[in-house]
Short mmCIF file of C-alpha atoms and ligand atoms in Angstrom, two decimals:
data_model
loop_
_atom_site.label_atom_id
_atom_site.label_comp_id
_atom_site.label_asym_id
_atom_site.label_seq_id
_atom_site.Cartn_x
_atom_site.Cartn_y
_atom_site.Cartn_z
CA UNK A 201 36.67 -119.34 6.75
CA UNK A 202 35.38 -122.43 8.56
CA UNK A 203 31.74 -122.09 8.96
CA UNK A 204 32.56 -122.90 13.12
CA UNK A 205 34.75 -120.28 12.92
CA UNK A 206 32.18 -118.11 11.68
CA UNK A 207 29.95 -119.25 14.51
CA UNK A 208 32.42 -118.52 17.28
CA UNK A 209 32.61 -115.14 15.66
CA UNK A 210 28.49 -114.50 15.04
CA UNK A 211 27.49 -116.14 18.57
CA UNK A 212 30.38 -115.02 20.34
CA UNK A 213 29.48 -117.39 23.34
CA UNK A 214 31.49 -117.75 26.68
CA UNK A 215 33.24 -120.45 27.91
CA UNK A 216 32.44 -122.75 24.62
CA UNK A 217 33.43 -123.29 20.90
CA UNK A 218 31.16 -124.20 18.28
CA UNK A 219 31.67 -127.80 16.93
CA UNK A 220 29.38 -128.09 14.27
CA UNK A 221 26.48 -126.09 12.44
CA UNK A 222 23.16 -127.86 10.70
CA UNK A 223 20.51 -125.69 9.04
CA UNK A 224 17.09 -127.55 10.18
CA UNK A 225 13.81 -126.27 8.91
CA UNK A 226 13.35 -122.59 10.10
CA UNK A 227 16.43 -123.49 13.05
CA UNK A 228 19.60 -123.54 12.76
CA UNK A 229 21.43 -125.82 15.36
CA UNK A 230 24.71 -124.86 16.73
CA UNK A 231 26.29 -127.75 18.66
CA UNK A 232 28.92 -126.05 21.31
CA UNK A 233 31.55 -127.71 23.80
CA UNK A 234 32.72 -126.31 27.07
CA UNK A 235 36.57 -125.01 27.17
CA UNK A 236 36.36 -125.78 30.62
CA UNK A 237 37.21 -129.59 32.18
CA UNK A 238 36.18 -128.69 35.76
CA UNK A 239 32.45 -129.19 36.07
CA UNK A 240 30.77 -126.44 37.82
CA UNK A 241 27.46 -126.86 40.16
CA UNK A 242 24.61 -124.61 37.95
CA UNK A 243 23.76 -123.48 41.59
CA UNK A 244 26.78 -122.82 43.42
CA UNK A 245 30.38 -122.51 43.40
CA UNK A 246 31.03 -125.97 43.72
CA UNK A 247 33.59 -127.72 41.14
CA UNK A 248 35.24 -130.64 40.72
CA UNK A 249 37.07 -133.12 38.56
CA UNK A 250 34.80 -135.89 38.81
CA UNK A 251 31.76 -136.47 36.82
CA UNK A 252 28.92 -138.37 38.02
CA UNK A 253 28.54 -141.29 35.84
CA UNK A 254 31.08 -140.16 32.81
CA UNK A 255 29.59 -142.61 30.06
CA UNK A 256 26.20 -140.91 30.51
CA UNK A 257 25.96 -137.31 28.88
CA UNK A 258 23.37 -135.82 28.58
CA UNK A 259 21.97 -133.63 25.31
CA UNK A 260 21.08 -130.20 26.34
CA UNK A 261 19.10 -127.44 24.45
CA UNK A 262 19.12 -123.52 24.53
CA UNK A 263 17.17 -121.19 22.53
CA UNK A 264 19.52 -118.25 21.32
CA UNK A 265 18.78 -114.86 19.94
CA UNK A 266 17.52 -115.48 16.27
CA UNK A 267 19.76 -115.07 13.36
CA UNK A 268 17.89 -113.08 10.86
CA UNK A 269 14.83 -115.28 9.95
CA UNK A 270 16.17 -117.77 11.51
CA UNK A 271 15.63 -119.01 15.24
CA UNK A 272 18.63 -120.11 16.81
CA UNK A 273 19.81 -123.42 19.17
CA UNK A 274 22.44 -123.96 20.82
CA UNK A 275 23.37 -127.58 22.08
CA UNK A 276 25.98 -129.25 24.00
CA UNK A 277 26.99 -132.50 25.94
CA UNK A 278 26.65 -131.77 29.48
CA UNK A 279 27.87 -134.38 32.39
CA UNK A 280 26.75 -134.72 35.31
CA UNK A 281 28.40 -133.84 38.91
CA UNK A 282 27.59 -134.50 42.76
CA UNK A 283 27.51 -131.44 44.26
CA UNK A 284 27.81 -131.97 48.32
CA UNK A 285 24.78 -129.32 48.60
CA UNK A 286 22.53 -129.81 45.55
CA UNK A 287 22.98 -133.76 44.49
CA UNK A 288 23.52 -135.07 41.55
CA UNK A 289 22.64 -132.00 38.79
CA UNK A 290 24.00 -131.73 35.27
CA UNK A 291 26.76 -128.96 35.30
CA UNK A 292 26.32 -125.59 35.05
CA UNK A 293 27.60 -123.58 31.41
CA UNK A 294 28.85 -119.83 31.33
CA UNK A 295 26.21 -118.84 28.75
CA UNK A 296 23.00 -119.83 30.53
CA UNK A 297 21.20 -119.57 33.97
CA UNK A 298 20.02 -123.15 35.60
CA UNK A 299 17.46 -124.29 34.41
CA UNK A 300 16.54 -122.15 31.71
CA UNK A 301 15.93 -123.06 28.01
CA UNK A 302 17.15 -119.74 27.28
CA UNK A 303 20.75 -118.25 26.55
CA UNK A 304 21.41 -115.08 29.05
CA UNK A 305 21.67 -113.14 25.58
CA UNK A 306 18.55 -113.82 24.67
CA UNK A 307 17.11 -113.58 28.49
CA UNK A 308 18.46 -110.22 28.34
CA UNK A 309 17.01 -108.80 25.63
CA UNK A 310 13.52 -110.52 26.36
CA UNK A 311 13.89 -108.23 30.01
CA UNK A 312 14.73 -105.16 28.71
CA UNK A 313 12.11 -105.48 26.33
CA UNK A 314 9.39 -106.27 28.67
CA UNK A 315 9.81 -103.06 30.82
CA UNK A 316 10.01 -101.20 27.12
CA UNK A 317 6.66 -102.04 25.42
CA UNK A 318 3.77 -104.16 25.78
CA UNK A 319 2.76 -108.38 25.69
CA UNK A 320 1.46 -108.34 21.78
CA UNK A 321 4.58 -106.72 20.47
CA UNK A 322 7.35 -109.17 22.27
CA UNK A 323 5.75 -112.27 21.98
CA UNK A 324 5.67 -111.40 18.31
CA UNK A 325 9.26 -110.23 18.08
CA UNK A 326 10.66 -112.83 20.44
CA UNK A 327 8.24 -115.80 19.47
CA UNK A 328 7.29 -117.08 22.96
CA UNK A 329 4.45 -116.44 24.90
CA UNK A 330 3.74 -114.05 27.70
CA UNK A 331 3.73 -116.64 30.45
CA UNK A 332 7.36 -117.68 29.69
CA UNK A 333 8.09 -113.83 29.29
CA UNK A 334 7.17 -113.26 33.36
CA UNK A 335 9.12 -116.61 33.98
CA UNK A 336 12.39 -114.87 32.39
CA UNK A 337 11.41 -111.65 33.55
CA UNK A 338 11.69 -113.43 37.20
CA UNK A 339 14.99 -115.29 36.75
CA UNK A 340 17.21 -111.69 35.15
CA UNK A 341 15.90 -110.04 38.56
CA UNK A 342 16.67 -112.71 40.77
CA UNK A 343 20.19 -112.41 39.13
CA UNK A 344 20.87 -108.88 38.51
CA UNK A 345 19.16 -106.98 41.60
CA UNK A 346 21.19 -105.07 43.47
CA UNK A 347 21.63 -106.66 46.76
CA UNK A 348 22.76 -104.01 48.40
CA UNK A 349 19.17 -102.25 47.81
CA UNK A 350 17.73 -102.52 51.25
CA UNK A 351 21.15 -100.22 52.63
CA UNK A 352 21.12 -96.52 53.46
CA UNK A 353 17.42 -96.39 53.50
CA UNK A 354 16.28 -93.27 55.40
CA UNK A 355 12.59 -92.27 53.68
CA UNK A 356 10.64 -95.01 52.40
CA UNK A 357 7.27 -94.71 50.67
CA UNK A 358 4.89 -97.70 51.37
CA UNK A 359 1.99 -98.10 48.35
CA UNK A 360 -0.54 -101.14 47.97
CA UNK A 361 -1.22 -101.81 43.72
CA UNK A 362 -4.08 -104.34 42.95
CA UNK A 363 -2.57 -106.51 40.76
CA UNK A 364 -4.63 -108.32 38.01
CA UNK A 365 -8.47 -108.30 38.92
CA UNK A 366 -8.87 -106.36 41.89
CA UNK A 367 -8.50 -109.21 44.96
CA UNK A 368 -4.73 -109.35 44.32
CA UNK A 369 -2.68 -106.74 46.18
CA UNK A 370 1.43 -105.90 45.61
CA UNK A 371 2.73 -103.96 48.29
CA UNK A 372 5.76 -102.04 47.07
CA UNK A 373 8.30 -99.80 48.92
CA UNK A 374 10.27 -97.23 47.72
CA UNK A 375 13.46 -95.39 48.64
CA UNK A 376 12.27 -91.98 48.19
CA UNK A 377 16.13 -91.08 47.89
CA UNK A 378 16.84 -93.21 45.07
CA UNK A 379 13.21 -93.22 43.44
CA UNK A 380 13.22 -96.85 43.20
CA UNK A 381 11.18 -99.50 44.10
CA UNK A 382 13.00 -101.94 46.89
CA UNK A 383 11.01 -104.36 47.93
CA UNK A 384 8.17 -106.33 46.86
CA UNK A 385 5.57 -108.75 47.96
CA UNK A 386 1.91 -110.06 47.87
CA UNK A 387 -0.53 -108.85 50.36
CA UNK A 388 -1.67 -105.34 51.06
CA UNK A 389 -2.12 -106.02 55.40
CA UNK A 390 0.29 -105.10 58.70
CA UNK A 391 1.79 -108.54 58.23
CA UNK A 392 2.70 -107.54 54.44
CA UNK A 393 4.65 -104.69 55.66
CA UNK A 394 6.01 -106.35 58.76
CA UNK A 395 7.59 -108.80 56.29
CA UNK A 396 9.64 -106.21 55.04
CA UNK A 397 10.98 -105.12 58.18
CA UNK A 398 12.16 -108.49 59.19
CA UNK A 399 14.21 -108.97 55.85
CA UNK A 400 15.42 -105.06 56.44
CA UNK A 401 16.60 -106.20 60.45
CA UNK A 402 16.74 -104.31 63.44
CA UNK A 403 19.38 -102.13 62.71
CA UNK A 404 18.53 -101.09 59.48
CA UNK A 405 14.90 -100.93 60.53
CA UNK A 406 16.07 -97.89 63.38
CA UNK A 407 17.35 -95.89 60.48
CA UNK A 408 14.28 -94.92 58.64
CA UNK A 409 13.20 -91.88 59.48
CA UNK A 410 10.18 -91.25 57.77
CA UNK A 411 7.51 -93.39 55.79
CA UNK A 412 4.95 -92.18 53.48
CA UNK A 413 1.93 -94.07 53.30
CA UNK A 414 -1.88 -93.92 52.50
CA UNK A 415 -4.23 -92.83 54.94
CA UNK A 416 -5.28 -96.37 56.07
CA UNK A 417 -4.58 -98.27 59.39
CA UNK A 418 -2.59 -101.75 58.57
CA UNK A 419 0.96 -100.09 57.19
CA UNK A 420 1.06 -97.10 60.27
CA UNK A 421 0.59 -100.22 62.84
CA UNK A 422 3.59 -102.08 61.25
CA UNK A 423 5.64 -99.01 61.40
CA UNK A 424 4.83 -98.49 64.70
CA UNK A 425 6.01 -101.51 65.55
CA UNK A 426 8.57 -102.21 63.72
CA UNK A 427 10.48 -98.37 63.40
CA UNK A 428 8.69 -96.84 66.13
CA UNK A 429 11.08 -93.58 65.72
CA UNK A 430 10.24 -93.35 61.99
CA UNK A 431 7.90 -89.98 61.09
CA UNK A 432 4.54 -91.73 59.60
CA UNK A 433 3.69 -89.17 56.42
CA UNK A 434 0.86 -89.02 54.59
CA UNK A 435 1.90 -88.17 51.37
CA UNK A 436 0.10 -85.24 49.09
CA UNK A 437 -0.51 -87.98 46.39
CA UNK A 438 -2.59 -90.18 48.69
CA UNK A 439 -4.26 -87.68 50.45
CA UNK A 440 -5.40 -86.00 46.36
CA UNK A 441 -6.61 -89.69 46.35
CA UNK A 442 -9.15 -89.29 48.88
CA UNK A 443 -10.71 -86.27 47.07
CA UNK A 444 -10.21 -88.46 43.53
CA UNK A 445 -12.71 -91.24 45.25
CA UNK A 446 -15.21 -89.01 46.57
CA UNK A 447 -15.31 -87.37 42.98
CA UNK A 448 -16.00 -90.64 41.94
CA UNK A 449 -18.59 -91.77 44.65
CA UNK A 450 -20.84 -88.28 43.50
CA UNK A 451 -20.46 -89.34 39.58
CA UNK A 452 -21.71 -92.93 40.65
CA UNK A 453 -24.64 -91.37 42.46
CA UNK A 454 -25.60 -88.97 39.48
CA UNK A 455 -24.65 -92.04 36.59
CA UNK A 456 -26.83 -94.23 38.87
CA UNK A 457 -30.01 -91.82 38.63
CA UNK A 458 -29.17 -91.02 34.78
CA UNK A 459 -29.48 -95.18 34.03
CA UNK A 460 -33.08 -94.77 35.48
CA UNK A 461 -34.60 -91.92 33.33
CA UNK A 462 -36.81 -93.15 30.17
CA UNK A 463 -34.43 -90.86 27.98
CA UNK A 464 -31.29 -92.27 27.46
CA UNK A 465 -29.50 -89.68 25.58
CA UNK A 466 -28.18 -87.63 28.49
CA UNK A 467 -26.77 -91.20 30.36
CA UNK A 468 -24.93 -91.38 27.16
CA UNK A 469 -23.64 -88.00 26.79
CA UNK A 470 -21.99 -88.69 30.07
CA UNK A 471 -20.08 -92.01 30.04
CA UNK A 472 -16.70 -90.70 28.83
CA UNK A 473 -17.25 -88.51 32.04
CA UNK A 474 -14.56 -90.68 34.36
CA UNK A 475 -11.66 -90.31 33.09
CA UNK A 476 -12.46 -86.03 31.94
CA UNK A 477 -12.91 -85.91 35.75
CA UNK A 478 -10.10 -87.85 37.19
CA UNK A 479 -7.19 -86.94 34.93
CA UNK A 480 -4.92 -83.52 35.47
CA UNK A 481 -7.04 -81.21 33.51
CA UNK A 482 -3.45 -80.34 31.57
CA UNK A 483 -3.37 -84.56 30.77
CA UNK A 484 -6.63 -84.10 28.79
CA UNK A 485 -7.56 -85.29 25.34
CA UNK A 486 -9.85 -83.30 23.17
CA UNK A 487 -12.73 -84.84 23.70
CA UNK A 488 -12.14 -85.32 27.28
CA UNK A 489 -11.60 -81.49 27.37
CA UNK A 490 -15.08 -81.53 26.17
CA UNK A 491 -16.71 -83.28 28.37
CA UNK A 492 -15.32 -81.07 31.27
CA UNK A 493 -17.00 -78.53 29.30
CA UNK A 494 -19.66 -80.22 29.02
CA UNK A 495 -20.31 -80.78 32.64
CA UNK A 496 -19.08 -77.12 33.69
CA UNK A 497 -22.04 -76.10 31.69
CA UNK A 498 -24.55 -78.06 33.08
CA UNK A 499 -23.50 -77.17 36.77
CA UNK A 500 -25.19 -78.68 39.80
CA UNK A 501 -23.07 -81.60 41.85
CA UNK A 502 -20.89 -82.95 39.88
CA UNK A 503 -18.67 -79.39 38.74
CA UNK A 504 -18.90 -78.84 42.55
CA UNK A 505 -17.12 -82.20 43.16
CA UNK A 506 -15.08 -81.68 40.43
CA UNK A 507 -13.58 -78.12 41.92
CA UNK A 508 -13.05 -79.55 45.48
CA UNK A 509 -10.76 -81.88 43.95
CA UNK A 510 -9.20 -79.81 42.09
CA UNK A 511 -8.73 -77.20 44.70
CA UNK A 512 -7.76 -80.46 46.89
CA UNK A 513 -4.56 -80.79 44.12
CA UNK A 514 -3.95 -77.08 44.46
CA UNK A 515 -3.11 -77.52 47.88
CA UNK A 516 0.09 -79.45 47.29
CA UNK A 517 1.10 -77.46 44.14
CA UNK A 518 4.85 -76.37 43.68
CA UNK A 519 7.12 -75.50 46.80
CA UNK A 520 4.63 -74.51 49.44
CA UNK A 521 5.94 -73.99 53.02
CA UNK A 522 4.50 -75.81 56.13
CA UNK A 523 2.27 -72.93 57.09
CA UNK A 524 0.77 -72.14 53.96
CA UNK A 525 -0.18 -75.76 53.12
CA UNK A 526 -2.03 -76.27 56.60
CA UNK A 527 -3.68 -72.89 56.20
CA UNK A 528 -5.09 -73.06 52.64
CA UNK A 529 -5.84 -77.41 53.91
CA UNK A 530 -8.46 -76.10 56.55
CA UNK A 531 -9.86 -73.63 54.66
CA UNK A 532 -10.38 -76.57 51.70
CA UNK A 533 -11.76 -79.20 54.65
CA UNK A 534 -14.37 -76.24 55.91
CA UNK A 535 -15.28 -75.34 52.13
CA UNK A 536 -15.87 -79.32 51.70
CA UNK A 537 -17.77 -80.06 54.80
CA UNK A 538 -19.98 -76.93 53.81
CA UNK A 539 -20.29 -79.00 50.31
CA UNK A 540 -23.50 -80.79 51.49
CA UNK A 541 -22.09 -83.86 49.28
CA UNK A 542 -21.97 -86.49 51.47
CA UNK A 543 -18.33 -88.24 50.40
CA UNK A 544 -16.52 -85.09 50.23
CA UNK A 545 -17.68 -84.28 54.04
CA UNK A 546 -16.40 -87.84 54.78
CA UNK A 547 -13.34 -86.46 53.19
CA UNK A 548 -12.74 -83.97 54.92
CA UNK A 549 -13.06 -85.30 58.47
CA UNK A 550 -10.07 -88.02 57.21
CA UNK A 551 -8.17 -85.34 56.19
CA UNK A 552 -8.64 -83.39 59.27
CA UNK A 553 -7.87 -86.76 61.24
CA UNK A 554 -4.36 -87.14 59.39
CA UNK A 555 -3.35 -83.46 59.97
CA UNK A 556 0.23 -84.39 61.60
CA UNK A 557 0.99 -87.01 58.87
CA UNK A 558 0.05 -84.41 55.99
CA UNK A 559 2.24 -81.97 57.87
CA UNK A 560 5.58 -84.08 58.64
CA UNK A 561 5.41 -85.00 54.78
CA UNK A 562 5.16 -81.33 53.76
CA UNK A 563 8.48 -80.91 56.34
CA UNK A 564 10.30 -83.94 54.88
CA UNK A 565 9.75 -82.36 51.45
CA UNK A 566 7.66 -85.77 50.04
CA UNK A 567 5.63 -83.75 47.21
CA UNK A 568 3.28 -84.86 45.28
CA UNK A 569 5.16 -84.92 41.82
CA UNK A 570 7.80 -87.02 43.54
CA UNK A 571 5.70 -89.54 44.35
CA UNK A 572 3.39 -89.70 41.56
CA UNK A 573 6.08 -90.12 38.97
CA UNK A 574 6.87 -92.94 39.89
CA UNK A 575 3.32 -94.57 40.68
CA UNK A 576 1.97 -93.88 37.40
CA UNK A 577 5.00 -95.91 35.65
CA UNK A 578 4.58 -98.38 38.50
CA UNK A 579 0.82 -98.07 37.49
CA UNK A 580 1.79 -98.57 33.68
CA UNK A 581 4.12 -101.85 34.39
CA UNK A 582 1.22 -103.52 36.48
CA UNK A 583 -1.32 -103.51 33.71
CA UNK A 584 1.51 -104.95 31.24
CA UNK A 585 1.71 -108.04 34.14
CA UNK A 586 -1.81 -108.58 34.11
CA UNK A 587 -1.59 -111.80 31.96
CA UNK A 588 1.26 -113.25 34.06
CA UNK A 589 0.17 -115.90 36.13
CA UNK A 590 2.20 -115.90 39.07
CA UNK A 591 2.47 -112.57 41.83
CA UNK A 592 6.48 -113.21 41.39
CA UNK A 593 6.69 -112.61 37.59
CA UNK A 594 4.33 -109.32 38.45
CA UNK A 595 6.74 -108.32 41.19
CA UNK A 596 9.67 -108.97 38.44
CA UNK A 597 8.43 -106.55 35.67
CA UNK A 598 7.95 -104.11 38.67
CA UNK A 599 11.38 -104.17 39.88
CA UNK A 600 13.22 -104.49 36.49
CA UNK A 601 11.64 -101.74 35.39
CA UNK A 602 11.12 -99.34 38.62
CA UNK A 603 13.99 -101.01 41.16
CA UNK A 604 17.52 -101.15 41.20
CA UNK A 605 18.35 -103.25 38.24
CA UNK A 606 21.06 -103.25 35.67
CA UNK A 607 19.56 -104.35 32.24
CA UNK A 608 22.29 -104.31 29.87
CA UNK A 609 21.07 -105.55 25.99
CA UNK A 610 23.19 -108.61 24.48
CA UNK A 611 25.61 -106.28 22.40
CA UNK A 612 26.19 -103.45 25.34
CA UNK A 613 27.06 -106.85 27.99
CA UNK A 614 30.09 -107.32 25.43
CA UNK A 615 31.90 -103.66 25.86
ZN1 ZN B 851 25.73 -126.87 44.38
#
């Protein structure tokens, strides 16, 4: 067998047929040519016969998945065309996106790896760094989302995520049907959300009928606005998180005084104390466990937040009617006002505020596991896009792993 031939097999390309093969050092350079005489526009459907200056070619490079050891290029002859929209661009091949350096193949498998596991493992696997990762990341979703994601949307969820350190805001939505994440965009304000609404359109806009949001005042105005017959909810999982910060505010006060004692051995004691206090006490570590021990023992403030919070969770647990849910929420909003801790009586008066909103989610059956779910693997994702530099490659890991994508590997594309 030809060694071409072998190529054509191994690389299995569309649209071209290898021409030659040169082993390089560490690359191995596959030189292709397009089957195809009608030059196509990289960024529309345009063709045509005629290229743009036929005696000048020009020398194109791909990087292709690597061949054992080996990294892998592809390169062909392109000419150029004059597209009646885009200008003069060098013609578009069947095995690569515009503009990228990067076969779809190996695109591919960079995307699906990026919503599998984390920066230090692919850019050692892959060999590029993590910037060029969120730049891929961004071109697959631009290519593969479903466009028909923003249709049949009835109850949406509306969540703000800081985004690197915490001055950057996302704000995501979510079909609460389809668990997925459907829109994007940076900003975490009414004109953030009223963004979405204008992409969504009037009609599709009057079909919502309920959105589950936090607590605050900038996403309710742009509903209001914008799908004044939608149900504004306030989800259980946002309204646990206004127990979660006032447990917080009380350790702050108590770490604050421990810093200023002489004896240091008790501040120390208590520093693993967050995350024993914020996480479900089923999602607990050993030594976390511990600590909640720890701080049962010793009593006083901090257990009392601790139980409030707890008993704050308990309200939304499992498949609780209406009735039962407002009944046993009073009773927690007199026990907390009682508390004579400061942030949980805050709390409380919020929660009593938002009474409708806590009940209509309760009604449209928006639990707390539901939403959750998917915010801690939105949660997880966000972190991984920490060292990508621009808000679009963040939104890109988001929605290829959390929206309505299709990410197919290189060798499950062929079937
Ligand atoms: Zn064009």
């Amino acid at each position: 067998m030809r060694v071409t031939t072998a190529f054509n097999h191994l690389l299995q390309l569309p649209g071209v047929h290898v021409t030659d093969v040169q082993f390089g050092p560490q690359v191995v350079s596959v030189r292709v040519a397009l089957r195809r005489r009608l030059l196509v526009c990289p960024d529309c459907e345009f063709t045509t016969r005629a290229a743009y200056e036929i005696d000048r070619e020009v020398v194109s490079l791909w990087r292709h998945l690597d061949l054992g050891v080996w990294r892998l290029q592809i390169q062909a002859k392109l000419r150029r065309l004059e597209c009646p929209t885009h200008g003069v661009r060098v013609e578009g091949v069947p095995f690569a996106g515009a503009r990228s350096g990067f076969t779809t193949d190996f695109e591919s498998l960079v995307a699906w790896l990026a919503t599998k596991t984390d920066k230090t493992t692919i850019t050692n696997l892959v060999r590029i760094d993590w910037k060029t990762v969120g730049r891929i990341c961004t071109r697959v979703v631009a290519e593969r989302l479903d466009l028909k994601r923003l249709d049949d949307l009835f109850k949406i969820g509306v969540d703000e995520i800081s985004w690197k350190k915490h001055h950057n805001y996302l704000t995501l939505v979510t079909n609460h049907d389809t668990r997925k994440v459907v829109w994007a965009a940076k900003g975490k304000d009414t004109a953030t959300l009223d963004g979405f609404f204008t992409e969504l359109g009037e009609d599709k806009s009057a079909e919502i009928t309920a959105v589950s949001m936090d607590m605050g005042p900038a996403f309710a105005k742009s509903v209001r606005t914008n799908a004044p017959q939608a149900v504004i909810c306030f989800d259980p999982f946002h309204v646990i998180k206004v127990a979660v910060g006032a447990l917080e505010e009380v350790r702050k006060d108590i770490w604050r005084e421990l810093r200023t004692l002489p004896d240091q051995s008790v501040a120390k004691a208590f520093r693993g104390a967050r995350w024993a206090l914020l996480k479900n006490p089923d999602d607990l570590n050993d030594s976390q466990a511990a600590t909640l021990a720890g701080i049962r023992r010793t009593g006083g403030e901090l257990w009392r937040a601790y139980n409030l919070k707890e008993a704050l969770r308990a309200c939304f647990d499992g498949d609780l009617n209406a009735e039962d849910t407002v009944s046993m929420l009073d009773r927690w909003c007199s026990w907390a006002q009682r508390s004579r801790l400061e942030p949980f009586v805050k709390a409380a008066r919020t929660i009593r505020k938002h009474r409708d909103g806590i009940l209509a989610a309760i009604n449209h059956k928006l639990s707390n596991g539901l939403i959750e779910g998917l915010n801690n693997k939105v949660r997880l994702i966000i972190r991984r896009a920490y060292g990508f530099h621009s808000a679009d490659a963040a939104i890109a890991l988001v929605m290829l792993s959390c929206g309505p994508v299709e990410l197919a590997l290189p060798h499950q594309k062929a079937a």
